[in-house]
Amino acid sequence: MKSYLKMDFYRMLTSKYFGIGILGVVGVYGFSLVQLKSQDVYLLNYYIKFYSTYMLLLIFGAVAYSNA
């Protein structure tokens, strides 16, 4: 059982799609910070949730899992 988990984590962390998903989510948050021009985390989450960038977060979050 331990070897299966080790193999799955290795496969996940070395996958190019996992890296693309992480960079995409970080990029969307960074892009939203530039547009919002505020450092308040609550406002950032509100802005992302109620504007179209929320869909981009879902897409980049699903990229890592869709390959499995």
mmCIF file of C-alpha atoms in Angstrom:
data_model
loop_
_atom_site.group_PDB
_atom_site.id
_atom_site.type_symbol
_atom_site.label_atom_id
_atom_site.label_comp_id
_atom_site.label_asym_id
_atom_site.label_seq_id
_atom_site.Cartn_x
_atom_site.Cartn_y
_atom_site.Cartn_z
ATOM 1 C CA MET A 1 0.000 0.000 0.000
ATOM 2 C CA LYS A 2 2.810 2.372 0.875
ATOM 3 C CA SER A 3 4.527 1.796 -2.459
ATOM 4 C CA TYR A 4 1.312 2.609 -4.346
ATOM 5 C CA LEU A 5 0.953 5.932 -2.529
ATOM 6 C CA LYS A 6 4.608 6.724 -3.105
ATOM 7 C CA MET A 7 4.227 5.949 -6.808
ATOM 8 C CA ASP A 8 1.076 8.068 -7.114
ATOM 9 C CA PHE A 9 2.653 11.067 -5.385
ATOM 10 C CA TYR A 10 5.749 10.766 -7.561
ATOM 11 C CA ARG A 11 3.620 10.622 -10.696
ATOM 12 C CA MET A 12 1.558 13.615 -9.573
ATOM 13 C CA LEU A 13 4.498 15.824 -8.636
ATOM 14 C CA THR A 14 6.510 15.064 -11.775
ATOM 15 C CA SER A 15 3.602 15.595 -14.157
ATOM 16 C CA LYS A 16 3.795 18.635 -16.417
ATOM 17 C CA TYR A 17 0.052 19.189 -16.004
ATOM 18 C CA PHE A 18 0.423 19.572 -12.256
ATOM 19 C CA GLY A 19 2.974 22.331 -12.797
ATOM 20 C CA ILE A 20 0.748 24.000 -15.390
ATOM 21 C CA GLY A 21 -2.148 23.934 -12.937
ATOM 22 C CA ILE A 22 -0.095 25.510 -10.147
ATOM 23 C CA LEU A 23 1.341 28.204 -12.414
ATOM 24 C CA GLY A 24 -2.113 28.929 -13.823
ATOM 25 C CA VAL A 25 -3.726 29.414 -10.414
ATOM 26 C CA VAL A 26 -0.859 31.619 -9.223
ATOM 27 C CA GLY A 27 -1.069 33.590 -12.471
ATOM 28 C CA VAL A 28 -4.802 34.194 -12.113
ATOM 29 C CA TYR A 29 -4.350 35.432 -8.544
ATOM 30 C CA GLY A 30 -1.476 37.666 -9.638
ATOM 31 C CA PHE A 31 -3.473 39.049 -12.558
ATOM 32 C CA SER A 32 -6.394 39.762 -10.240
ATOM 33 C CA LEU A 33 -4.120 41.575 -7.794
ATOM 34 C CA VAL A 34 -2.884 43.810 -10.593
ATOM 35 C CA GLN A 35 -6.422 44.615 -11.691
ATOM 36 C CA LEU A 36 -7.763 45.153 -8.172
ATOM 37 C CA LYS A 37 -4.784 47.236 -6.950
ATOM 38 C CA SER A 38 -5.421 46.240 -3.360
ATOM 39 C CA GLN A 39 -3.629 43.945 -0.932
ATOM 40 C CA ASP A 40 -6.738 42.902 0.985
ATOM 41 C CA VAL A 41 -7.252 39.140 0.707
ATOM 42 C CA TYR A 42 -10.993 39.342 1.384
ATOM 43 C CA LEU A 43 -11.492 41.791 -1.484
ATOM 44 C CA LEU A 44 -9.325 39.646 -3.746
ATOM 45 C CA ASN A 45 -11.406 36.543 -3.066
ATOM 46 C CA TYR A 46 -14.612 38.535 -3.575
ATOM 47 C CA TYR A 47 -13.300 39.938 -6.853
ATOM 48 C CA ILE A 48 -12.247 36.519 -8.155
ATOM 49 C CA LYS A 49 -15.445 34.812 -7.049
ATOM 50 C CA PHE A 50 -17.871 37.220 -8.684
ATOM 51 C CA TYR A 51 -16.009 37.973 -11.887
ATOM 52 C CA SER A 52 -14.959 35.821 -14.800
ATOM 53 C CA THR A 53 -11.538 34.937 -13.367
ATOM 54 C CA TYR A 54 -13.225 32.361 -11.126
ATOM 55 C CA MET A 55 -13.825 30.197 -14.199
ATOM 56 C CA LEU A 56 -10.119 30.345 -15.008
ATOM 57 C CA LEU A 57 -9.301 29.114 -11.513
ATOM 58 C CA LEU A 58 -11.599 26.150 -11.983
ATOM 59 C CA ILE A 59 -10.059 25.329 -15.348
ATOM 60 C CA PHE A 60 -6.484 25.476 -14.082
ATOM 61 C CA GLY A 61 -7.422 23.520 -10.989
ATOM 62 C CA ALA A 62 -8.952 20.787 -13.107
ATOM 63 C CA VAL A 63 -5.984 20.508 -15.470
ATOM 64 C CA ALA A 64 -3.966 18.502 -12.957
ATOM 65 C CA TYR A 65 -6.820 16.072 -12.300
ATOM 66 C CA SER A 66 -8.187 15.693 -15.807
ATOM 67 C CA ASN A 67 -5.106 13.838 -17.011
ATOM 68 C CA ALA A 68 -5.554 11.108 -14.392
#
